[in-house]
Amino acid sequence: MIKKIEDFQNVFFIGVAGVGMSAIAQYLRGIGKEVSGSDRYFHPGEYNKTREQLEAEGIHCFLQDGSGITEKTDLIVVSTAIEDTVYEVQKAKELGIPIIKRSELLSIIAKSKKTIAVAGTSGKSTTSAMLYQILLDAHYEPSIISGAGLTSIIKDGKIGNAAVGKGEWLIIEADESDGSVVQYEPEIGLLLNIDKDHQEIDELIDLFTIFKKNSKSLFIVNQSNTLSKSLSADIKNDFGFEDKNAGYSAENFEQDGLSLTFNVLDQPFQMNSLGQHSVENATAAIAVANQIGIDLKTCAESLANYEGIYRRHQILGQKNGVWVIDDYAHNPGKCAASIKACQPLADKVIAWFQPHGYKPTRFLKDDFINEIADSLRPQDEIWMSEIFYAGGTAVKDISANDLIVGIKEKGKKAHFVEDRNNLLQALKPELKQGVVLLLMGARDPSLEEFCKNLFENL
């Protein structure tokens, strides 16, 4: 039975190229474990960037054919996407090797450090990255296991979603989508928001209530989010946006192009980013950092140099007077916030969205229609292509066009282009000087390349 990090040395990841899996794999390699893994995206004789980056870290990569699992393997890790019918799972069972889920392993790792667990339905990766940057600049030598690549780490040729420092603090994301948030027992629990995403609100409240109880020293919530506010442990430890009751409140917010300015406890802050939600995330990071001993001036100096994270309002550039922005937004609240964040940049925002998964799209249909429609100004437009299907068993009884029809019924400009490869041709008449083109979607590994190619061919 694997209960602590010392209980294994040779670990194998089935699905190692996934963002959550690769982060833990890199972290374990960084602390001296023997790490290997396979992935269905690895093919013979075919270049794979993630594979190359993992192998550069000393992680051995294999095809998903069982060849990497041997008698020396003492732990197998699977993501929630890996089903028991996968051949490698069967082989591991035959060899009697313990099999645990990614979230279980992360909870074991979290117990080995002083952990800050960042939870909430939106903003976990961004807030984790900001907090990591502040701790790094304050010479705390932190570690991080993230759900997205930090630009500052990617610049070194790495995937960017993990780093091992010599200090005592580890920053992780506590995910509610699979219910695993209840497994963590962090030193500090941070709750950014509660909005309908993968589960109903009542279920989310139950999960985050357990998360609150499991947080040992400090539990910090967003006083500007109605539902997270209800779980506050002590308002003076909390953060908020223009909420003077919170111990840490962002005040005097202004957005000038790509520059944000605001004050927290009379300390001025400036960041290169977009939107109110970015300021809320920053204030959350400030609240944590200040309460573990980092002064506000250091926080401000650090955030002024914060470089962002991969595919979170990533500016691809400007061409023919059109700004193109790539964003990971994938649930109703994130899509709406992403659209609103772009509006101060231009008179018109044209947003494109590729929903992921038939089940989540069906579950959130009304929320997508209402929140996206509400976020659009009369001149703005939303375009969608068909739902991304990652494989497995799925009932295909909904289309992205169903969302478009609902948004049109609310009087907003909405268009469906079933095949995204036809998107640019359809969009070109609309792409005029002074327009922002916002590209949104998640979980599809080909989206990065699609967005870059679209920008290059603009």
CSV table of C-alpha atoms in Angstrom, one decimal:
chain,number,residue,atom,x,y,z
A,1,MET,CA,0.0,0.0,0.0
A,2,ILE,CA,1.4,3.4,-1.1
A,3,LYS,CA,0.8,5.9,1.7
A,4,LYS,CA,3.8,8.2,1.7
A,5,ILE,CA,6.4,9.4,-0.9
A,6,GLU,CA,9.1,7.1,0.5
A,7,ASP,CA,7.0,4.0,-0.3
A,8,PHE,CA,8.1,3.9,-4.0
A,9,GLN,CA,11.0,4.7,-6.2
A,10,ASN,CA,10.2,3.4,-9.7
A,11,VAL,CA,7.0,4.9,-11.0
A,12,PHE,CA,5.2,4.6,-14.4
A,13,PHE,CA,2.5,7.0,-15.7
A,14,ILE,CA,-0.1,5.8,-18.2
A,15,GLY,CA,-1.0,8.9,-20.0
A,16,VAL,CA,2.2,10.8,-19.1
A,17,ALA,CA,1.8,13.5,-21.8
A,18,GLY,CA,-1.4,14.9,-20.1
A,19,VAL,CA,-0.8,18.3,-18.4
A,20,GLY,CA,-1.7,17.0,-14.9
A,21,MET,CA,0.3,13.8,-15.3
A,22,SER,CA,3.4,15.4,-16.9
A,23,ALA,CA,3.6,17.9,-14.0
A,24,ILE,CA,3.7,15.2,-11.3
A,25,ALA,CA,6.1,13.1,-13.4
A,26,GLN,CA,8.6,16.0,-13.7
A,27,TYR,CA,8.2,16.8,-10.0
A,28,LEU,CA,9.0,13.2,-9.0
A,29,ARG,CA,12.0,13.1,-11.3
A,30,GLY,CA,13.2,16.4,-9.8
A,31,ILE,CA,13.2,14.9,-6.3
A,32,GLY,CA,15.2,11.8,-7.5
A,33,LYS,CA,12.6,9.2,-8.4
A,34,GLU,CA,12.9,6.9,-11.4
A,35,VAL,CA,10.1,8.0,-13.7
A,36,SER,CA,8.8,6.6,-17.0
A,37,GLY,CA,5.5,6.6,-18.8
A,38,SER,CA,3.5,6.0,-22.0
A,39,ASP,CA,0.9,7.9,-23.9
A,40,ARG,CA,-1.6,7.2,-26.7
A,41,TYR,CA,-0.2,10.3,-28.5
A,42,PHE,CA,3.2,8.7,-28.8
A,43,HIS,CA,3.6,7.0,-32.2
A,44,PRO,CA,6.6,5.1,-33.8
A,45,GLY,CA,8.8,7.4,-35.8
A,46,GLU,CA,6.6,10.5,-35.2
A,47,TYR,CA,7.9,13.6,-33.4
A,48,ASN,CA,6.2,14.5,-30.2
A,49,LYS,CA,7.3,17.7,-28.5
A,50,THR,CA,6.0,16.7,-25.0
A,51,ARG,CA,7.9,13.4,-25.3
A,52,GLU,CA,11.1,15.2,-26.2
A,53,GLN,CA,10.7,17.6,-23.2
A,54,LEU,CA,10.0,14.7,-20.8
A,55,GLU,CA,13.0,12.7,-22.0
A,56,ALA,CA,15.2,15.8,-21.6
A,57,GLU,CA,14.2,15.7,-17.9
A,58,GLY,CA,15.3,12.1,-17.7
A,59,ILE,CA,11.8,10.6,-17.9
A,60,HIS,CA,11.7,7.4,-20.1
A,61,CYS,CA,8.9,7.5,-22.6
A,62,PHE,CA,7.2,4.4,-24.3
A,63,LEU,CA,4.5,3.6,-26.7
A,64,GLN,CA,1.2,2.6,-24.9
A,65,ASP,CA,2.0,-1.1,-25.5
A,66,GLY,CA,3.1,-2.3,-22.1
A,67,SER,CA,6.8,-2.4,-22.9
A,68,GLY,CA,7.7,0.2,-20.3
A,69,ILE,CA,6.1,-1.7,-17.4
A,70,THR,CA,8.5,-4.3,-15.8
A,71,GLU,CA,9.0,-6.2,-12.6
A,72,LYS,CA,11.1,-3.2,-11.4
A,73,THR,CA,8.1,-0.9,-11.6
A,74,ASP,CA,6.7,-0.4,-8.1
A,75,LEU,CA,3.9,2.1,-8.8
A,76,ILE,CA,1.5,2.7,-11.7
A,77,VAL,CA,-0.3,6.1,-12.0
A,78,VAL,CA,-3.4,6.6,-14.1
A,79,SER,CA,-5.5,9.7,-14.9
A,80,THR,CA,-9.3,9.7,-14.7
A,81,ALA,CA,-9.3,9.3,-18.5
A,82,ILE,CA,-7.6,5.8,-18.4
A,83,GLU,CA,-10.1,3.0,-18.3
A,84,ASP,CA,-9.5,-0.4,-16.8
A,85,THR,CA,-9.7,-2.0,-20.2
A,86,VAL,CA,-6.4,-0.4,-21.3
A,87,TYR,CA,-3.9,-3.1,-21.9
A,88,GLU,CA,-1.2,-1.5,-19.7
A,89,VAL,CA,-3.6,-1.5,-16.7
A,90,GLN,CA,-4.3,-5.2,-17.3
A,91,LYS,CA,-0.5,-5.9,-17.4
A,92,ALA,CA,0.1,-3.9,-14.2
A,93,LYS,CA,-2.7,-6.0,-12.5
A,94,GLU,CA,-1.1,-9.2,-13.7
A,95,LEU,CA,2.3,-8.2,-12.3
A,96,GLY,CA,0.6,-7.2,-9.0
A,97,ILE,CA,1.8,-3.5,-9.2
A,98,PRO,CA,-0.1,-1.0,-7.1
A,99,ILE,CA,-2.3,1.3,-9.3
A,100,ILE,CA,-3.3,4.8,-8.0
A,101,LYS,CA,-5.0,7.8,-9.6
A,102,ARG,CA,-3.1,11.0,-10.3
A,103,SER,CA,-5.0,12.9,-7.6
A,104,GLU,CA,-4.1,10.2,-5.0
A,105,LEU,CA,-0.4,10.6,-5.8
A,106,LEU,CA,-0.7,14.4,-5.7
A,107,SER,CA,-2.2,14.1,-2.2
A,108,ILE,CA,0.7,11.9,-1.1
A,109,ILE,CA,3.2,14.4,-2.5
A,110,ALA,CA,1.3,17.3,-0.8
A,111,LYS,CA,1.7,15.6,2.6
A,112,SER,CA,5.5,15.6,2.2
A,113,LYS,CA,5.8,19.5,2.1
A,114,LYS,CA,4.2,22.6,3.5
A,115,THR,CA,1.5,22.8,0.8
A,116,ILE,CA,-0.6,25.7,-0.5
A,117,ALA,CA,-3.6,24.2,-2.3
A,118,VAL,CA,-5.4,26.5,-4.7
A,119,ALA,CA,-9.0,25.5,-5.3
A,120,GLY,CA,-12.0,27.0,-7.2
A,121,THR,CA,-13.8,26.5,-10.4
A,122,SER,CA,-11.8,29.2,-12.2
A,123,GLY,CA,-8.4,30.8,-12.0
A,124,LYS,CA,-6.4,28.0,-10.3
A,125,SER,CA,-3.5,27.8,-12.7
A,126,THR,CA,-3.1,31.6,-13.0
A,127,THR,CA,-3.2,32.2,-9.3
A,128,SER,CA,-0.8,29.3,-8.6
A,129,ALA,CA,1.6,30.8,-11.2
A,130,MET,CA,1.4,34.3,-9.6
A,131,LEU,CA,1.9,32.9,-6.2
A,132,TYR,CA,4.9,30.8,-7.3
A,133,GLN,CA,6.5,33.9,-8.9
A,134,ILE,CA,6.0,35.9,-5.7
A,135,LEU,CA,7.6,33.2,-3.5
A,136,LEU,CA,10.4,32.7,-6.0
A,137,ASP,CA,11.2,36.4,-6.1
A,138,ALA,CA,11.0,36.5,-2.2
A,139,HIS,CA,13.7,33.8,-2.2
A,140,TYR,CA,11.5,31.1,-0.7
A,141,GLU,CA,12.7,28.6,-3.3
A,142,PRO,CA,9.2,27.1,-3.8
A,143,SER,CA,8.0,24.1,-5.7
A,144,ILE,CA,5.0,24.0,-8.0
A,145,ILE,CA,2.8,21.3,-9.6
A,146,SER,CA,0.4,23.2,-12.0
A,147,GLY,CA,-2.3,22.6,-14.5
A,148,ALA,CA,-0.6,24.9,-17.0
A,149,GLY,CA,2.8,25.9,-18.2
A,150,LEU,CA,4.3,29.0,-16.7
A,151,THR,CA,5.8,31.3,-19.5
A,152,SER,CA,8.9,31.9,-17.3
A,153,ILE,CA,9.7,28.2,-17.2
A,154,ILE,CA,8.6,27.5,-20.8
A,155,LYS,CA,11.3,29.9,-22.0
A,156,ASP,CA,13.9,27.4,-20.7
A,157,GLY,CA,12.5,24.8,-23.2
A,158,LYS,CA,10.5,23.0,-20.5
A,159,ILE,CA,6.8,22.0,-20.4
A,160,GLY,CA,6.6,24.6,-17.7
A,161,ASN,CA,4.0,23.0,-15.4
A,162,ALA,CA,6.3,21.9,-12.6
A,163,ALA,CA,9.4,23.0,-10.7
A,164,VAL,CA,11.3,21.7,-7.7
A,165,GLY,CA,12.8,24.2,-5.3
A,166,LYS,CA,14.8,23.7,-2.1
A,167,GLY,CA,12.3,25.5,0.1
A,168,GLU,CA,9.6,24.1,2.3
A,169,TRP,CA,6.6,25.4,0.3
A,170,LEU,CA,4.8,23.5,-2.5
A,171,ILE,CA,2.0,25.1,-4.5
A,172,ILE,CA,-0.6,22.7,-6.1
A,173,GLU,CA,-4.0,23.0,-7.7
A,174,ALA,CA,-6.8,21.2,-5.9
A,175,ASP,CA,-9.3,20.1,-8.6
A,176,GLU,CA,-13.0,19.9,-7.9
A,177,SER,CA,-13.9,18.4,-11.3
A,178,ASP,CA,-13.2,14.8,-10.3
A,179,GLY,CA,-13.9,15.4,-6.6
A,180,SER,CA,-10.3,15.0,-5.6
A,181,VAL,CA,-10.2,18.3,-3.8
A,182,VAL,CA,-11.3,16.5,-0.7
A,183,GLN,CA,-8.1,14.4,-0.6
A,184,TYR,CA,-5.7,17.2,0.2
A,185,GLU,CA,-4.7,18.3,3.7
A,186,PRO,CA,-2.8,21.5,2.9
A,187,GLU,CA,-1.2,23.9,5.3
A,188,ILE,CA,-3.1,26.7,3.5
A,189,GLY,CA,-6.3,26.3,1.5
A,190,LEU,CA,-7.2,29.0,-1.0
A,191,LEU,CA,-10.7,29.1,-2.5
A,192,LEU,CA,-11.0,31.4,-5.5
A,193,ASN,CA,-14.7,31.0,-6.4
A,194,ILE,CA,-17.6,28.5,-6.7
A,195,ASP,CA,-19.5,28.4,-10.0
A,196,LYS,CA,-21.4,25.7,-11.8
A,197,ASP,CA,-18.9,23.8,-13.9
A,198,HIS,CA,-18.5,20.0,-13.7
A,199,GLN,CA,-21.0,19.5,-10.8
A,200,GLU,CA,-24.1,21.0,-9.4
A,201,ILE,CA,-23.7,23.8,-6.8
A,202,ASP,CA,-24.8,21.7,-3.8
A,203,GLU,CA,-22.1,19.1,-4.7
A,204,LEU,CA,-19.5,21.8,-5.0
A,205,ILE,CA,-20.3,23.3,-1.7
A,206,ASP,CA,-20.0,19.9,0.0
A,207,LEU,CA,-16.6,19.3,-1.6
A,208,PHE,CA,-15.2,22.7,-0.7
A,209,THR,CA,-16.6,22.4,2.9
A,210,ILE,CA,-14.5,19.3,3.3
A,211,PHE,CA,-11.5,21.1,1.7
A,212,LYS,CA,-12.0,23.9,4.3
A,213,LYS,CA,-12.0,21.4,7.2
A,214,ASN,CA,-8.8,19.7,5.8
A,215,SER,CA,-6.9,23.0,5.6
A,216,LYS,CA,-4.6,23.0,8.6
A,217,SER,CA,-3.4,26.6,9.4
A,218,LEU,CA,-5.2,29.0,7.1
A,219,PHE,CA,-8.3,29.0,4.9
A,220,ILE,CA,-8.7,32.0,2.6
A,221,VAL,CA,-11.7,32.7,0.3
A,222,ASN,CA,-12.9,35.3,-2.2
A,223,GLN,CA,-15.3,37.6,-0.5
A,224,SER,CA,-16.5,38.9,-3.9
A,225,ASN,CA,-17.9,35.5,-4.9
A,226,THR,CA,-21.2,34.9,-3.2
A,227,LEU,CA,-20.8,31.1,-2.8
A,228,SER,CA,-17.1,31.1,-1.7
A,229,LYS,CA,-17.9,33.9,0.8
A,230,SER,CA,-20.3,31.6,2.6
A,231,LEU,CA,-17.4,29.3,3.5
A,232,SER,CA,-15.2,32.0,5.0
A,233,ALA,CA,-13.3,31.1,8.2
A,234,ASP,CA,-12.0,34.6,9.0
A,235,ILE,CA,-12.8,37.6,6.9
A,236,LYS,CA,-9.6,39.4,7.8
A,237,ASN,CA,-7.6,36.6,6.0
A,238,ASP,CA,-9.8,36.8,2.9
A,239,PHE,CA,-9.5,38.7,-0.4
A,240,GLY,CA,-11.9,40.5,-2.6
A,241,PHE,CA,-12.4,43.0,-5.5
A,242,GLU,CA,-13.5,46.4,-4.2
A,243,ASP,CA,-14.8,44.7,-1.0
A,244,LYS,CA,-13.5,46.7,1.9
A,245,ASN,CA,-14.7,44.0,4.4
A,246,ALA,CA,-12.0,41.6,3.1
A,247,GLY,CA,-8.6,41.8,4.7
A,248,TYR,CA,-7.1,42.1,1.2
A,249,SER,CA,-9.2,44.1,-1.2
A,250,ALA,CA,-8.2,45.3,-4.7
A,251,GLU,CA,-9.1,49.0,-5.0
A,252,ASN,CA,-8.9,51.7,-7.8
A,253,PHE,CA,-8.8,49.1,-10.6
A,254,GLU,CA,-8.0,50.4,-14.1
A,255,GLN,CA,-7.3,48.7,-17.4
A,256,ASP,CA,-5.3,50.6,-20.0
A,257,GLY,CA,-4.8,48.4,-23.0
A,258,LEU,CA,-2.8,45.4,-21.7
A,259,SER,CA,-1.8,47.1,-18.4
A,260,LEU,CA,-3.7,46.7,-15.1
A,261,THR,CA,-3.3,48.9,-12.1
A,262,PHE,CA,-4.9,48.5,-8.6
A,263,ASN,CA,-4.1,49.0,-4.9
A,264,VAL,CA,-4.1,46.5,-2.0
A,265,LEU,CA,-3.8,48.0,1.5
A,266,ASP,CA,-2.5,51.2,-0.1
A,267,GLN,CA,0.3,49.4,-2.0
A,268,PRO,CA,0.1,50.2,-5.7
A,269,PHE,CA,0.3,47.3,-8.2
A,270,GLN,CA,0.8,47.1,-11.9
A,271,MET,CA,0.6,44.0,-14.1
A,272,ASN,CA,0.6,43.2,-17.8
A,273,SER,CA,-2.6,41.2,-18.2
A,274,LEU,CA,-6.3,41.5,-19.0
A,275,GLY,CA,-9.5,41.8,-17.0
A,276,GLN,CA,-10.9,42.1,-13.5
A,277,HIS,CA,-10.6,38.4,-13.0
A,278,SER,CA,-6.8,38.7,-13.3
A,279,VAL,CA,-6.8,41.3,-10.6
A,280,GLU,CA,-8.9,39.0,-8.3
A,281,ASN,CA,-6.4,36.2,-9.0
A,282,ALA,CA,-3.5,38.4,-8.2
A,283,THR,CA,-5.2,39.6,-4.9
A,284,ALA,CA,-5.6,36.0,-3.9
A,285,ALA,CA,-1.9,35.4,-4.4
A,286,ILE,CA,-1.1,38.6,-2.5
A,287,ALA,CA,-3.3,37.5,0.4
A,288,VAL,CA,-1.5,34.2,0.7
A,289,ALA,CA,2.0,35.5,0.2
A,290,ASN,CA,1.6,38.3,2.7
A,291,GLN,CA,0.2,36.0,5.4
A,292,ILE,CA,3.3,33.7,5.1
A,293,GLY,CA,5.6,36.6,5.7
A,294,ILE,CA,6.2,38.4,2.3
A,295,ASP,CA,5.8,42.1,2.3
A,296,LEU,CA,3.4,43.9,-0.1
A,297,LYS,CA,6.2,45.8,-1.8
A,298,THR,CA,7.9,42.5,-2.8
A,299,CYS,CA,4.6,41.2,-4.1
A,300,ALA,CA,4.2,44.3,-6.2
A,301,GLU,CA,7.7,44.1,-7.7
A,302,SER,CA,7.2,40.4,-8.5
A,303,LEU,CA,3.8,40.8,-10.2
A,304,ALA,CA,5.1,43.7,-12.3
A,305,ASN,CA,7.4,41.1,-13.9
A,306,TYR,CA,4.8,38.3,-14.0
A,307,GLU,CA,4.9,36.8,-17.5
A,308,GLY,CA,1.7,34.8,-17.6
A,309,ILE,CA,0.9,31.2,-18.3
A,310,TYR,CA,0.4,29.1,-21.5
A,311,ARG,CA,-2.8,29.7,-23.4
A,312,ARG,CA,-4.3,32.0,-20.7
A,313,HIS,CA,-5.0,35.2,-22.6
A,314,GLN,CA,-1.8,34.5,-24.6
A,315,ILE,CA,-1.4,37.3,-27.1
A,316,LEU,CA,-0.3,35.8,-30.4
A,317,GLY,CA,0.2,39.2,-32.0
A,318,GLN,CA,-1.4,41.8,-34.2
A,319,LYS,CA,-1.8,41.5,-37.9
A,320,ASN,CA,-3.6,43.9,-40.3
A,321,GLY,CA,-4.9,45.8,-37.3
A,322,VAL,CA,-6.4,42.7,-35.7
A,323,TRP,CA,-5.2,41.5,-32.2
A,324,VAL,CA,-5.3,37.7,-31.9
A,325,ILE,CA,-5.6,36.2,-28.4
A,326,ASP,CA,-5.5,32.5,-27.4
A,327,ASP,CA,-7.3,31.5,-24.2
A,328,TYR,CA,-8.0,28.2,-22.4
A,329,ALA,CA,-11.5,29.3,-21.4
A,330,HIS,CA,-13.8,26.3,-21.5
A,331,ASN,CA,-16.7,26.7,-19.0
A,332,PRO,CA,-19.5,29.4,-19.1
A,333,GLY,CA,-17.9,31.7,-16.5
A,334,LYS,CA,-14.5,31.6,-18.0
A,335,CYS,CA,-15.8,32.2,-21.5
A,336,ALA,CA,-17.8,35.2,-20.4
A,337,ALA,CA,-14.9,36.6,-18.3
A,338,SER,CA,-12.5,36.1,-21.2
A,339,ILE,CA,-14.8,38.0,-23.6
A,340,LYS,CA,-15.3,40.9,-21.1
A,341,ALA,CA,-11.5,41.1,-20.5
A,342,CYS,CA,-10.9,41.8,-24.2
A,343,GLN,CA,-13.6,44.5,-24.6
A,344,PRO,CA,-11.5,47.4,-23.3
A,345,LEU,CA,-9.0,46.6,-26.1
A,346,ALA,CA,-11.3,47.2,-29.0
A,347,ASP,CA,-14.6,48.4,-30.3
A,348,LYS,CA,-15.4,44.9,-31.4
A,349,VAL,CA,-14.6,41.5,-30.1
A,350,ILE,CA,-15.1,38.4,-32.2
A,351,ALA,CA,-14.8,35.3,-30.1
A,352,TRP,CA,-14.5,31.7,-31.3
A,353,PHE,CA,-15.1,28.8,-29.0
A,354,GLN,CA,-14.7,25.0,-29.4
A,355,PRO,CA,-16.6,23.2,-26.6
A,356,HIS,CA,-15.0,20.0,-25.3
A,357,GLY,CA,-16.9,16.9,-24.5
A,358,TYR,CA,-20.6,16.1,-25.2
A,359,LYS,CA,-21.5,15.4,-21.5
A,360,PRO,CA,-20.1,18.7,-20.1
A,361,THR,CA,-21.6,20.7,-23.0
A,362,ARG,CA,-25.0,19.1,-22.4
A,363,PHE,CA,-24.7,19.7,-18.7
A,364,LEU,CA,-23.8,23.4,-19.1
A,365,LYS,CA,-25.9,24.2,-22.2
A,366,ASP,CA,-28.2,26.8,-20.6
A,367,ASP,CA,-25.3,28.4,-18.7
A,368,PHE,CA,-23.2,28.7,-21.9
A,369,ILE,CA,-26.1,30.3,-23.7
A,370,ASN,CA,-26.9,32.8,-20.9
A,371,GLU,CA,-23.4,33.8,-19.8
A,372,ILE,CA,-21.9,34.1,-23.2
A,373,ALA,CA,-25.0,36.1,-24.5
A,374,ASP,CA,-24.8,38.4,-21.4
A,375,SER,CA,-21.1,39.1,-22.0
A,376,LEU,CA,-21.5,40.2,-25.6
A,377,ARG,CA,-22.0,43.8,-26.5
A,378,PRO,CA,-24.4,44.6,-29.4
A,379,GLN,CA,-21.4,44.8,-31.8
A,380,ASP,CA,-19.6,41.7,-30.5
A,381,GLU,CA,-19.9,38.2,-32.1
A,382,ILE,CA,-19.5,34.6,-31.0
A,383,TRP,CA,-18.5,31.9,-33.4
A,384,MET,CA,-18.3,28.2,-32.6
A,385,SER,CA,-17.1,25.0,-34.2
A,386,GLU,CA,-18.2,21.5,-33.4
A,387,ILE,CA,-17.6,19.9,-30.0
A,388,PHE,CA,-14.1,18.3,-29.5
A,389,TYR,CA,-14.4,14.6,-29.0
A,390,ALA,CA,-11.5,13.0,-27.1
A,391,GLY,CA,-12.7,9.4,-27.6
A,392,GLY,CA,-14.3,6.9,-25.3
A,393,THR,CA,-17.9,6.3,-24.8
A,394,ALA,CA,-20.1,9.4,-25.4
A,395,VAL,CA,-23.7,10.0,-26.4
A,396,LYS,CA,-23.5,12.6,-29.2
A,397,ASP,CA,-26.9,14.1,-28.7
A,398,ILE,CA,-25.9,17.8,-28.6
A,399,SER,CA,-24.0,20.1,-31.0
A,400,ALA,CA,-22.2,23.4,-30.6
A,401,ASN,CA,-24.8,24.7,-33.0
A,402,ASP,CA,-27.4,24.2,-30.2
A,403,LEU,CA,-25.6,26.8,-28.2
A,404,ILE,CA,-25.4,29.2,-31.2
A,405,VAL,CA,-29.1,28.9,-31.8
A,406,GLY,CA,-29.8,29.7,-28.1
A,407,ILE,CA,-27.5,32.8,-28.2
A,408,LYS,CA,-29.1,34.0,-31.4
A,409,GLU,CA,-32.5,33.7,-29.7
A,410,LYS,CA,-31.2,36.2,-27.1
A,411,GLY,CA,-30.6,38.7,-29.9
A,412,LYS,CA,-26.8,38.4,-30.1
A,413,LYS,CA,-24.7,37.8,-33.1
A,414,ALA,CA,-23.7,34.1,-33.2
A,415,HIS,CA,-22.4,31.9,-36.0
A,416,PHE,CA,-21.7,28.1,-36.4
A,417,VAL,CA,-18.8,26.8,-38.6
A,418,GLU,CA,-18.9,23.1,-38.1
A,419,ASP,CA,-15.3,22.4,-39.3
A,420,ARG,CA,-12.9,24.8,-37.6
A,421,ASN,CA,-10.6,24.4,-40.7
A,422,ASN,CA,-13.1,26.6,-42.5
A,423,LEU,CA,-13.2,29.2,-39.8
A,424,LEU,CA,-10.7,31.7,-41.1
A,425,GLN,CA,-12.3,31.8,-44.6
A,426,ALA,CA,-15.7,32.5,-43.0
A,427,LEU,CA,-14.3,35.1,-40.6
A,428,LYS,CA,-12.1,37.1,-43.0
A,429,PRO,CA,-14.8,39.6,-44.1
A,430,GLU,CA,-15.3,40.5,-40.4
A,431,LEU,CA,-11.7,40.9,-39.5
A,432,LYS,CA,-11.1,44.6,-39.8
A,433,GLN,CA,-8.8,47.1,-38.2
A,434,GLY,CA,-9.5,47.6,-34.5
A,435,VAL,CA,-11.0,44.1,-33.9
A,436,VAL,CA,-9.9,41.6,-31.3
A,437,LEU,CA,-10.1,37.9,-32.3
A,438,LEU,CA,-10.4,35.8,-29.2
A,439,LEU,CA,-9.9,32.0,-29.7
A,440,MET,CA,-11.2,29.8,-26.8
A,441,GLY,CA,-11.1,26.1,-26.0
A,442,ALA,CA,-9.5,23.4,-23.9
A,443,ARG,CA,-8.5,19.8,-23.5
A,444,ASP,CA,-7.7,19.5,-27.3
A,445,PRO,CA,-3.9,19.1,-27.7
A,446,SER,CA,-4.0,20.4,-31.3
A,447,LEU,CA,-5.5,23.8,-30.3
A,448,GLU,CA,-2.2,25.5,-29.8
A,449,GLU,CA,-1.1,24.7,-33.3
A,450,PHE,CA,-4.5,25.6,-34.8
A,451,CYS,CA,-4.5,29.0,-33.1
A,452,LYS,CA,-0.9,29.8,-34.3
A,453,ASN,CA,-1.6,28.7,-37.8
A,454,LEU,CA,-4.8,30.8,-37.9
A,455,PHE,CA,-2.8,33.9,-36.8
A,456,GLU,CA,0.0,33.2,-39.3
A,457,ASN,CA,-2.6,33.0,-42.2
A,458,LEU,CA,-4.6,36.0,-41.1
